[in-house]
CSV table of C-alpha atoms in Angstrom, one decimal:
chain,number,residue,atom,x,y,z
T,15,UNK,CA,12.9,38.1,21.8
T,16,UNK,CA,12.9,35.2,19.3
T,17,UNK,CA,15.0,35.7,16.2
T,18,UNK,CA,12.9,36.0,13.0
T,19,UNK,CA,13.9,35.5,9.4
T,20,UNK,CA,14.0,38.8,7.6
T,21,UNK,CA,13.0,37.0,4.4
T,22,UNK,CA,9.9,35.1,5.7
T,23,UNK,CA,9.1,36.7,9.0
T,24,UNK,CA,9.2,33.2,10.6
T,25,UNK,CA,11.3,32.0,13.6
T,26,UNK,CA,14.7,30.6,12.6
T,27,UNK,CA,14.9,28.3,15.6
T,28,UNK,CA,12.5,25.8,17.1
T,29,UNK,CA,11.2,25.1,20.6
T,30,UNK,CA,11.7,21.5,21.7
T,31,UNK,CA,8.9,20.6,24.1
T,32,UNK,CA,10.2,18.2,26.8
T,33,UNK,CA,9.1,14.6,26.3
T,34,UNK,CA,7.4,15.4,23.0
T,35,UNK,CA,8.2,12.1,21.3
T,36,UNK,CA,6.9,10.1,24.3
T,37,UNK,CA,3.7,12.0,24.3
T,38,UNK,CA,3.4,11.6,20.6
T,39,UNK,CA,3.6,7.8,21.0
T,40,UNK,CA,0.6,7.8,23.3
T,41,UNK,CA,-1.4,9.9,20.8
T,42,UNK,CA,-0.4,7.6,18.0
T,43,UNK,CA,-1.6,4.6,20.0
T,44,UNK,CA,-4.9,6.2,20.4
T,45,UNK,CA,-5.3,6.9,16.7
T,46,UNK,CA,-4.2,3.4,15.9
T,47,UNK,CA,-6.9,1.7,17.9
T,48,UNK,CA,-9.5,4.1,16.7
T,49,UNK,CA,-8.6,3.7,13.0
T,50,UNK,CA,-8.4,-0.1,13.4
T,51,UNK,CA,-11.8,-0.4,14.9
T,52,UNK,CA,-13.3,2.0,12.3
T,53,UNK,CA,-11.8,0.1,9.4
T,54,UNK,CA,-12.8,-3.3,10.8
T,55,UNK,CA,-16.3,-3.0,9.5
T,56,UNK,CA,-15.0,-2.1,6.0
T,57,UNK,CA,-12.5,-4.9,5.7
T,58,UNK,CA,-14.8,-7.6,7.0
T,59,UNK,CA,-18.0,-6.3,5.3
T,60,UNK,CA,-18.2,-9.3,3.0
T,61,UNK,CA,-18.7,-11.4,6.2
T,62,UNK,CA,-21.2,-8.9,7.7
T,63,UNK,CA,-23.1,-8.9,4.3
T,64,UNK,CA,-23.4,-12.6,4.5
T,65,UNK,CA,-24.1,-12.8,8.2
T,66,UNK,CA,-26.8,-10.1,8.3
T,67,UNK,CA,-28.1,-10.5,4.8
T,68,UNK,CA,-27.5,-7.0,3.4
T,69,UNK,CA,-26.4,-5.6,0.1
T,70,UNK,CA,-23.3,-3.6,-1.0
T,71,UNK,CA,-25.2,-0.4,-0.4
T,72,UNK,CA,-25.2,-1.2,3.3
T,73,UNK,CA,-21.5,-0.6,3.6
T,74,UNK,CA,-22.0,2.9,2.2
T,75,UNK,CA,-24.8,3.5,4.7
T,76,UNK,CA,-22.6,2.3,7.6
T,77,UNK,CA,-19.7,4.5,6.6
T,78,UNK,CA,-21.8,7.5,5.7
T,79,UNK,CA,-23.8,7.3,9.0
T,80,UNK,CA,-20.6,7.2,11.0
T,81,UNK,CA,-19.0,10.1,9.1
T,82,UNK,CA,-22.2,12.3,9.3
T,83,UNK,CA,-22.4,11.6,13.1
T,84,UNK,CA,-18.7,12.6,13.4
T,85,UNK,CA,-19.4,15.8,11.4
T,86,UNK,CA,-21.7,16.9,14.2
T,87,UNK,CA,-19.9,15.6,17.2
T,88,UNK,CA,-16.3,16.4,16.2
T,89,UNK,CA,-16.8,20.2,16.8
T,90,UNK,CA,-18.6,19.4,20.0
T,91,UNK,CA,-15.7,17.4,21.3
T,92,UNK,CA,-13.3,20.2,20.4
T,93,UNK,CA,-15.6,22.6,22.4
T,94,UNK,CA,-15.6,20.2,25.3
T,95,UNK,CA,-11.8,20.1,25.2
T,96,UNK,CA,-11.7,23.9,25.4
T,97,UNK,CA,-14.3,23.9,28.2
T,98,UNK,CA,-12.6,21.1,30.3
T,99,UNK,CA,-9.4,19.6,29.1
T,100,UNK,CA,-8.1,17.8,26.0
T,101,UNK,CA,-6.7,14.9,28.0
T,102,UNK,CA,-10.1,14.1,29.6
T,103,UNK,CA,-11.9,14.3,26.3
T,104,UNK,CA,-9.5,11.9,24.7
T,105,UNK,CA,-9.7,9.5,27.6
T,106,UNK,CA,-13.5,9.4,27.3
T,107,UNK,CA,-14.2,9.8,23.6
T,108,UNK,CA,-11.4,7.8,22.1
T,109,UNK,CA,-10.6,5.4,25.0
T,110,UNK,CA,-13.5,4.4,27.2
T,111,UNK,CA,-15.8,4.9,24.2
T,112,UNK,CA,-14.6,1.5,23.0
T,113,UNK,CA,-17.4,0.0,25.0
T,114,UNK,CA,-19.7,0.8,22.1
T,115,UNK,CA,-17.5,-1.3,19.8
T,116,UNK,CA,-17.9,-4.2,22.2
T,117,UNK,CA,-21.7,-3.6,22.1
T,118,UNK,CA,-21.7,-3.5,18.3
T,119,UNK,CA,-20.2,-7.0,18.2
T,120,UNK,CA,-23.4,-8.3,19.7
T,121,UNK,CA,-25.6,-6.8,17.0
T,122,UNK,CA,-28.3,-9.2,15.8
T,123,UNK,CA,-29.4,-7.3,12.7
T,124,UNK,CA,-28.3,-4.5,10.5
T,125,UNK,CA,-30.3,-1.9,12.3
T,126,UNK,CA,-28.6,-2.6,15.6
T,127,UNK,CA,-25.2,-2.6,14.0
T,128,UNK,CA,-25.9,0.7,12.3
T,129,UNK,CA,-27.0,2.4,15.5
T,130,UNK,CA,-24.1,1.1,17.6
T,131,UNK,CA,-21.5,1.7,14.9
T,132,UNK,CA,-22.8,5.3,14.5
T,133,UNK,CA,-22.5,6.0,18.2
T,134,UNK,CA,-19.0,4.5,18.1
T,135,UNK,CA,-18.0,6.8,15.3
T,136,UNK,CA,-19.5,9.8,17.1
T,137,UNK,CA,-16.9,9.3,19.8
T,138,UNK,CA,-14.0,8.6,17.6
T,139,UNK,CA,-14.6,11.9,15.8
T,140,UNK,CA,-12.7,13.6,18.7
T,141,UNK,CA,-9.5,11.9,17.9
T,142,UNK,CA,-8.2,13.6,14.7
T,143,UNK,CA,-8.9,17.3,15.5
T,144,UNK,CA,-7.7,17.1,19.1
T,145,UNK,CA,-4.7,14.9,18.5
T,146,UNK,CA,-3.6,17.0,15.5
T,147,UNK,CA,-4.0,20.1,17.6
T,148,UNK,CA,-1.8,18.6,20.3
T,149,UNK,CA,0.9,17.7,17.7
T,150,UNK,CA,1.0,21.4,16.8
T,151,UNK,CA,1.7,22.2,20.5
T,152,UNK,CA,4.3,19.5,20.8
T,153,UNK,CA,6.3,20.3,17.7
T,154,UNK,CA,7.4,23.5,16.0
T,155,UNK,CA,6.9,24.4,12.3
T,156,UNK,CA,10.1,22.9,11.0
T,157,UNK,CA,9.4,19.4,12.4
T,158,UNK,CA,5.6,19.1,12.3
T,159,UNK,CA,5.7,17.3,8.9
T,160,UNK,CA,7.9,14.6,10.4
T,161,UNK,CA,5.8,14.4,13.6
T,162,UNK,CA,2.6,14.0,11.6
T,163,UNK,CA,4.3,11.6,9.3
T,164,UNK,CA,5.5,9.4,12.2
T,165,UNK,CA,2.0,9.3,13.8
T,166,UNK,CA,0.1,8.6,10.6
T,167,UNK,CA,2.8,6.3,9.2
T,168,UNK,CA,3.1,4.2,12.4
T,169,UNK,CA,-0.7,3.9,12.6
T,170,UNK,CA,-0.9,2.8,9.0
T,171,UNK,CA,2.1,0.3,9.4
T,172,UNK,CA,0.6,-1.4,12.4
T,173,UNK,CA,-2.8,-1.4,10.8
T,174,UNK,CA,-1.3,-3.0,7.8
T,175,UNK,CA,0.1,-5.8,9.9
T,176,UNK,CA,-3.3,-6.2,11.6
T,177,UNK,CA,-5.1,-6.0,8.2
T,178,UNK,CA,-4.4,-9.6,7.0
T,179,UNK,CA,-5.1,-10.9,10.5
T,180,UNK,CA,-8.5,-9.2,10.4
T,181,UNK,CA,-9.0,-11.0,7.0
T,182,UNK,CA,-8.3,-14.3,8.7
T,183,UNK,CA,-11.3,-13.7,10.9
T,184,UNK,CA,-13.2,-14.7,7.8
T,185,UNK,CA,-12.4,-18.3,8.7
T,186,UNK,CA,-13.9,-18.0,12.1
T,187,UNK,CA,-17.6,-18.2,12.9
T,188,UNK,CA,-18.8,-14.7,13.4
T,189,UNK,CA,-15.3,-13.5,13.1
T,190,UNK,CA,-16.3,-9.8,12.6
T,191,UNK,CA,-17.9,-9.9,16.1
T,192,UNK,CA,-14.7,-11.2,17.7
T,193,UNK,CA,-12.8,-8.4,16.0
T,194,UNK,CA,-15.1,-5.7,17.4
T,195,UNK,CA,-15.0,-7.2,20.9
T,196,UNK,CA,-11.2,-7.5,20.9
T,197,UNK,CA,-10.4,-4.0,19.6
T,198,UNK,CA,-13.1,-2.4,21.7
T,199,UNK,CA,-11.7,-3.9,24.9
T,200,UNK,CA,-8.1,-2.9,24.0
T,201,UNK,CA,-9.4,0.7,23.3
T,202,UNK,CA,-10.8,0.9,26.8
T,203,UNK,CA,-7.4,-0.2,28.2
T,204,UNK,CA,-5.6,2.5,26.1
T,205,UNK,CA,-8.0,5.1,27.5
T,206,UNK,CA,-6.9,4.2,31.0
T,207,UNK,CA,-3.2,4.4,29.8
T,208,UNK,CA,-3.8,7.9,28.5
T,209,UNK,CA,-5.3,9.0,31.8
T,210,UNK,CA,-2.2,7.8,33.7
T,211,UNK,CA,0.7,8.8,31.4
T,212,UNK,CA,-0.3,11.6,29.0
T,213,UNK,CA,0.7,15.2,29.8
T,214,UNK,CA,-0.8,18.1,27.8
T,215,UNK,CA,1.9,20.6,27.0
T,216,UNK,CA,-0.6,23.5,26.8
T,217,UNK,CA,-1.6,25.6,23.7
T,218,UNK,CA,1.2,27.4,22.0
T,219,UNK,CA,3.9,25.5,23.8
T,220,UNK,CA,5.9,24.9,20.6
T,221,UNK,CA,5.6,28.5,19.3
T,222,UNK,CA,8.9,30.3,19.5
T,223,UNK,CA,7.2,33.6,20.3
T,224,UNK,CA,5.1,32.1,23.2
T,225,UNK,CA,7.2,29.2,24.6
T,226,UNK,CA,8.9,31.2,27.4
T,227,UNK,CA,5.6,32.7,28.5
T,228,UNK,CA,3.7,31.1,31.4
T,229,UNK,CA,0.8,28.8,30.6
T,230,UNK,CA,-1.8,31.2,31.9
T,231,UNK,CA,-0.5,33.9,29.5
T,232,UNK,CA,-0.5,31.6,26.6
T,233,UNK,CA,-4.1,30.4,27.4
T,234,UNK,CA,-5.4,34.0,27.6
T,235,UNK,CA,-6.4,33.8,24.0
T,236,UNK,CA,-7.6,30.2,24.1
T,237,UNK,CA,-11.3,30.8,24.8
T,238,UNK,CA,-13.3,29.9,21.7
T,239,UNK,CA,-16.0,32.3,20.6
T,240,UNK,CA,-18.4,32.2,17.7
T,241,UNK,CA,-16.6,35.1,16.0
T,242,UNK,CA,-13.3,33.3,16.3
T,243,UNK,CA,-14.6,30.1,14.7
T,244,UNK,CA,-16.3,32.1,11.9
T,245,UNK,CA,-13.0,33.9,11.3
T,246,UNK,CA,-11.6,30.6,10.0
T,247,UNK,CA,-13.7,31.0,6.9
T,248,UNK,CA,-11.9,34.3,6.2
T,249,UNK,CA,-8.6,32.4,5.8
T,250,UNK,CA,-8.4,32.0,2.1
T,251,UNK,CA,-5.9,29.1,2.0
T,252,UNK,CA,-8.0,27.2,4.5
T,253,UNK,CA,-11.1,27.6,2.3
T,254,UNK,CA,-9.1,26.2,-0.6
T,255,UNK,CA,-8.0,23.2,1.5
T,256,UNK,CA,-11.5,22.6,2.7
T,257,UNK,CA,-12.9,22.5,-0.9
T,258,UNK,CA,-10.0,20.3,-1.9
T,259,UNK,CA,-10.9,17.9,0.9
T,260,UNK,CA,-14.3,17.4,-0.7
T,261,UNK,CA,-12.5,16.3,-3.8
T,262,UNK,CA,-10.2,13.8,-2.1
T,263,UNK,CA,-11.4,10.7,-3.9
T,264,UNK,CA,-8.5,8.6,-2.5
T,265,UNK,CA,-10.5,8.3,0.7
T,266,UNK,CA,-12.6,5.6,-1.0
T,267,UNK,CA,-9.7,3.1,-1.1
T,268,UNK,CA,-9.7,2.5,2.6
T,269,UNK,CA,-13.5,1.8,2.7
T,270,UNK,CA,-14.0,-0.1,-0.5
T,271,UNK,CA,-10.6,-1.5,-1.5
T,272,UNK,CA,-11.1,-5.1,-0.2
T,273,UNK,CA,-14.7,-5.2,-1.4
T,274,UNK,CA,-13.6,-3.9,-4.8
T,275,UNK,CA,-11.2,-6.8,-5.3
T,276,UNK,CA,-13.8,-9.3,-4.1
T,277,UNK,CA,-16.6,-8.0,-6.4
T,278,UNK,CA,-14.7,-6.8,-9.5
T,279,UNK,CA,-11.8,-9.3,-9.8
T,280,UNK,CA,-13.3,-12.3,-7.9
T,281,UNK,CA,-10.8,-12.7,-5.0
T,282,UNK,CA,-11.9,-14.2,-1.7
T,283,UNK,CA,-12.2,-11.9,1.3
T,284,UNK,CA,-9.1,-13.6,2.9
T,285,UNK,CA,-7.0,-13.2,-0.2
T,286,UNK,CA,-8.2,-9.7,-1.0
T,287,UNK,CA,-7.4,-8.6,2.6
T,288,UNK,CA,-3.7,-9.3,1.9
T,289,UNK,CA,-3.4,-6.0,0.0
T,290,UNK,CA,-4.0,-4.2,3.3
T,291,UNK,CA,-0.5,-5.0,4.3
T,292,UNK,CA,1.3,-3.5,1.3
T,293,UNK,CA,-1.1,-0.6,1.3
T,294,UNK,CA,-0.3,0.1,4.9
T,295,UNK,CA,3.4,-0.3,4.4
T,296,UNK,CA,3.2,2.1,1.4
T,297,UNK,CA,1.2,4.6,3.4
T,298,UNK,CA,3.7,4.4,6.2
T,299,UNK,CA,6.6,5.1,3.9
T,300,UNK,CA,4.6,7.8,2.2
T,301,UNK,CA,3.9,9.6,5.5
T,302,UNK,CA,7.6,9.4,6.5
T,303,UNK,CA,8.8,10.5,3.1
T,304,UNK,CA,6.0,13.1,2.9
T,305,UNK,CA,7.1,14.4,6.3
T,306,UNK,CA,10.7,14.7,5.3
T,307,UNK,CA,9.7,16.3,2.0
T,308,UNK,CA,7.3,18.7,3.7
T,309,UNK,CA,9.9,19.9,6.2
T,310,UNK,CA,12.5,20.2,3.4
T,311,UNK,CA,10.1,22.0,1.2
T,312,UNK,CA,9.1,24.4,4.1
T,313,UNK,CA,12.8,25.3,4.6
T,314,UNK,CA,13.6,25.5,0.9
T,315,UNK,CA,10.6,27.5,-0.1
T,316,UNK,CA,8.4,28.7,2.7
T,317,UNK,CA,6.0,30.4,0.3
T,318,UNK,CA,5.4,27.5,-2.2
T,319,UNK,CA,7.2,24.3,-1.1
T,320,UNK,CA,4.3,22.6,0.8
T,321,UNK,CA,1.8,23.5,-1.8
T,322,UNK,CA,3.9,22.0,-4.6
T,323,UNK,CA,4.4,18.7,-2.6
T,324,UNK,CA,0.7,18.5,-1.9
T,325,UNK,CA,-0.3,19.2,-5.5
T,326,UNK,CA,2.2,16.6,-6.9
T,327,UNK,CA,0.8,13.9,-4.5
T,328,UNK,CA,-2.7,14.3,-6.1
T,329,UNK,CA,-1.4,13.9,-9.7
T,330,UNK,CA,0.8,10.9,-8.9
T,331,UNK,CA,-2.0,9.1,-6.9
T,332,UNK,CA,-4.4,9.5,-9.9
T,333,UNK,CA,-1.8,7.9,-12.3
T,334,UNK,CA,-1.1,5.0,-10.0
T,335,UNK,CA,-4.8,4.4,-9.2
T,336,UNK,CA,-5.6,4.2,-13.0
T,337,UNK,CA,-3.1,1.3,-13.5
T,338,UNK,CA,-3.9,-0.2,-10.1
T,339,UNK,CA,-7.7,-0.5,-10.5
T,340,UNK,CA,-8.7,-0.6,-14.1
T,341,UNK,CA,-6.8,-3.7,-15.3
T,342,UNK,CA,-7.2,-7.3,-14.2
T,343,UNK,CA,-3.7,-8.7,-13.4
T,344,UNK,CA,-5.0,-12.0,-12.1
T,345,UNK,CA,-2.5,-11.9,-9.2
T,346,UNK,CA,-3.1,-10.5,-5.8
T,347,UNK,CA,0.7,-9.9,-5.6
T,348,UNK,CA,0.5,-7.4,-8.5
T,349,UNK,CA,-2.5,-5.7,-7.0
T,350,UNK,CA,-0.5,-5.6,-3.8
T,351,UNK,CA,2.2,-3.6,-5.6
T,352,UNK,CA,-0.2,-1.0,-6.9
T,353,UNK,CA,-2.0,-0.8,-3.5
T,354,UNK,CA,1.4,-0.1,-1.9
T,355,UNK,CA,2.0,2.7,-4.4
T,356,UNK,CA,-1.5,4.1,-3.8
T,357,UNK,CA,-0.9,3.9,-0.1
T,358,UNK,CA,2.5,5.8,-0.5
T,359,UNK,CA,1.0,8.6,-2.6
T,360,UNK,CA,-2.0,8.9,-0.3
T,361,UNK,CA,0.3,8.9,2.8
T,362,UNK,CA,2.0,12.0,1.7
T,363,UNK,CA,-1.1,14.1,2.2
T,364,UNK,CA,-1.4,14.2,6.1
T,365,UNK,CA,2.3,15.0,6.4
T,366,UNK,CA,1.7,18.1,4.3
T,367,UNK,CA,-1.8,19.3,4.7
T,368,UNK,CA,-1.9,19.0,8.6
T,369,UNK,CA,1.2,21.2,9.0
T,370,UNK,CA,-0.3,23.7,6.5
T,371,UNK,CA,-3.4,24.0,8.6
T,372,UNK,CA,-1.3,24.5,11.7
T,373,UNK,CA,0.7,27.2,10.0
T,374,UNK,CA,-2.2,29.3,8.9
T,375,UNK,CA,-4.2,29.2,12.2
T,376,UNK,CA,-3.3,30.6,15.7
T,377,UNK,CA,-2.9,27.9,18.4
T,378,UNK,CA,-6.3,28.4,20.0
T,379,UNK,CA,-8.1,27.9,16.7
T,380,UNK,CA,-6.3,24.8,15.5
T,381,UNK,CA,-8.6,22.4,17.2
T,382,UNK,CA,-11.6,24.1,15.6
T,383,UNK,CA,-9.8,24.2,12.3
T,384,UNK,CA,-9.2,20.5,12.3
T,385,UNK,CA,-12.7,19.8,13.5
T,386,UNK,CA,-13.9,21.6,10.4
T,387,UNK,CA,-11.3,20.1,8.1
T,388,UNK,CA,-11.4,16.5,9.3
T,389,UNK,CA,-14.6,16.0,11.3
T,390,UNK,CA,-16.9,18.0,9.0
T,391,UNK,CA,-15.4,18.4,5.5
T,392,UNK,CA,-13.5,15.1,5.4
T,393,UNK,CA,-16.5,13.4,6.9
T,394,UNK,CA,-18.8,14.8,4.3
T,395,UNK,CA,-16.5,13.7,1.5
T,396,UNK,CA,-16.0,10.3,3.0
T,397,UNK,CA,-19.8,9.9,3.6
T,398,UNK,CA,-20.6,11.1,0.1
T,399,UNK,CA,-18.0,8.9,-1.6
T,400,UNK,CA,-19.0,5.8,0.4
T,401,UNK,CA,-22.7,6.3,0.1
T,402,UNK,CA,-22.4,7.0,-3.6
T,403,UNK,CA,-20.0,4.2,-4.3
T,404,UNK,CA,-22.2,1.7,-2.4
T,405,UNK,CA,-25.3,2.4,-4.5
T,406,UNK,CA,-23.5,3.2,-7.8
T,407,UNK,CA,-21.4,0.1,-7.3
T,408,UNK,CA,-24.6,-1.9,-7.4
T,409,UNK,CA,-25.8,-0.1,-10.5
T,410,UNK,CA,-22.7,0.4,-12.7
T,411,UNK,CA,-20.0,-1.5,-10.9
T,412,UNK,CA,-17.1,-0.5,-8.6
T,413,UNK,CA,-14.7,-0.5,-11.5
T,414,UNK,CA,-16.4,2.5,-13.1
T,415,UNK,CA,-16.8,4.2,-9.7
T,416,UNK,CA,-13.1,3.9,-9.0
T,417,UNK,CA,-12.2,5.3,-12.4
T,418,UNK,CA,-14.3,8.5,-11.8
T,419,UNK,CA,-13.4,9.0,-8.1
T,420,UNK,CA,-9.9,7.7,-7.8
T,421,UNK,CA,-8.5,8.9,-11.1
T,422,UNK,CA,-10.5,11.7,-12.7
T,423,UNK,CA,-11.6,13.5,-9.6
T,424,UNK,CA,-8.1,13.3,-8.1
T,425,UNK,CA,-6.7,14.9,-11.3
T,426,UNK,CA,-9.2,17.7,-10.9
T,427,UNK,CA,-8.2,18.1,-7.3
T,428,UNK,CA,-4.5,18.5,-8.2
T,429,UNK,CA,-5.4,21.3,-10.7
T,430,UNK,CA,-7.7,23.0,-8.1
T,431,UNK,CA,-4.8,23.2,-5.6
T,432,UNK,CA,-3.1,25.7,-7.9
T,433,UNK,CA,-5.3,28.3,-6.2
T,434,UNK,CA,-3.2,27.8,-3.0
T,435,UNK,CA,0.0,29.4,-4.3
T,436,UNK,CA,-1.0,33.0,-3.8
T,437,UNK,CA,-2.7,33.1,-0.4
T,438,UNK,CA,-0.8,30.4,1.6
T,439,UNK,CA,2.3,32.5,2.3
T,440,UNK,CA,0.3,35.6,3.2
T,441,UNK,CA,-1.8,33.6,5.7
T,442,UNK,CA,1.3,32.1,7.3
T,443,UNK,CA,2.9,35.5,7.7
T,444,UNK,CA,-0.3,36.9,9.2
T,445,UNK,CA,-0.2,34.2,12.0
T,446,UNK,CA,3.5,34.9,12.7
T,447,UNK,CA,2.8,38.6,13.0
T,448,UNK,CA,-0.1,37.9,15.4
T,449,UNK,CA,2.0,35.7,17.6
T,450,UNK,CA,4.8,38.2,17.7
T,451,UNK,CA,2.3,40.9,18.7
T,452,UNK,CA,1.0,38.7,21.5
T,453,UNK,CA,4.5,38.3,22.8
T,454,UNK,CA,5.2,42.0,22.8
T,455,UNK,CA,1.9,42.7,24.6
T,456,UNK,CA,2.6,40.0,27.3
T,457,UNK,CA,6.2,41.3,27.9
T,458,UNK,CA,4.8,44.9,28.2
T,459,UNK,CA,2.3,43.8,30.8
T,460,UNK,CA,5.0,41.8,32.6
T,461,UNK,CA,6.9,45.1,32.8
């Protein structure tokens, strides 16, 4: 029987799944290509705007359409992963699906680009919920923060290096098309690599109470039902996190950051794209530091540590965003410093909120929880912010939009997260009791 802490009711040791860091690198590569292709349209939108003759609002429409499509298909991909296998869904939806990115590069008008980009986003919606669920099965509670931080940080760091290169496509005729073709082709190759080398550890493989049980026993609870999915809405701390996701205004930086510098402060697309590098480096460092802080806070104060780190990240981001967007420094280098700080404070979030969702849901419901959290609620937030910023940016200017969304809304989000302090610890303890009961039942049957 696993040893449990008398103070927290949680395991005091951690299961180390064989080959977990190697498997994590494959998952990180998948997220990297997906996020790079998804961000390509945003970073090169000034070129698309000129090439296809559209307004700033078109960027909001593109982003919103992709996110809305993902809100519908994300849960469907999670269901397909339950019905068949997580590996096969990832190979198809986040690998071979890159063919739609190649097709989007041939778009002759905005209508064609909108349709093909939306189909592309519909497939990529599988990545975050399924990959994050897999991380929860590869790593135990005391190292999930670092694991999530490494994945999100590495993705951001490599994306940061690619960011300025994407910006240089501005000097190539139809450069945005070449970007879509290249990344789409690479994504297809990565899907083939996943099929050859990735090994699914099975649900619950990193849970101390379940690790020594056979896979069939662990999978006995894995079948998703309507009642199980609806039970997610009965988890009080998850509901708070979902509402908080709708208030996550920092999502707007990735979509409109380059366009903001072009339209508000007059930088060229090539020069404005330079900030993607410090932003990505900052995000990388933020995820790593956030992961370390999350694991330390979890050990130091299992009841309140993660909540405090998450709340602090919102307040600090709002402060940095105010000074980083509301003043004209006349230098892309100074804007790069502030974008690095915004990236760092934003990067703390996934290293904290993903492990929190893992801790308050049983293994079989984590995929569904992340589908709701990322594919639905984050998609709704991102779509709303992008669509609103696109049209409001034309009307009142992106500077005003950034003040309301990146500063004031984020301050409100930090205050709102105070509601997590009471229910979070209770929800974590409930999951631990349930896993312990499953172990006892399995051992009793085993005789």
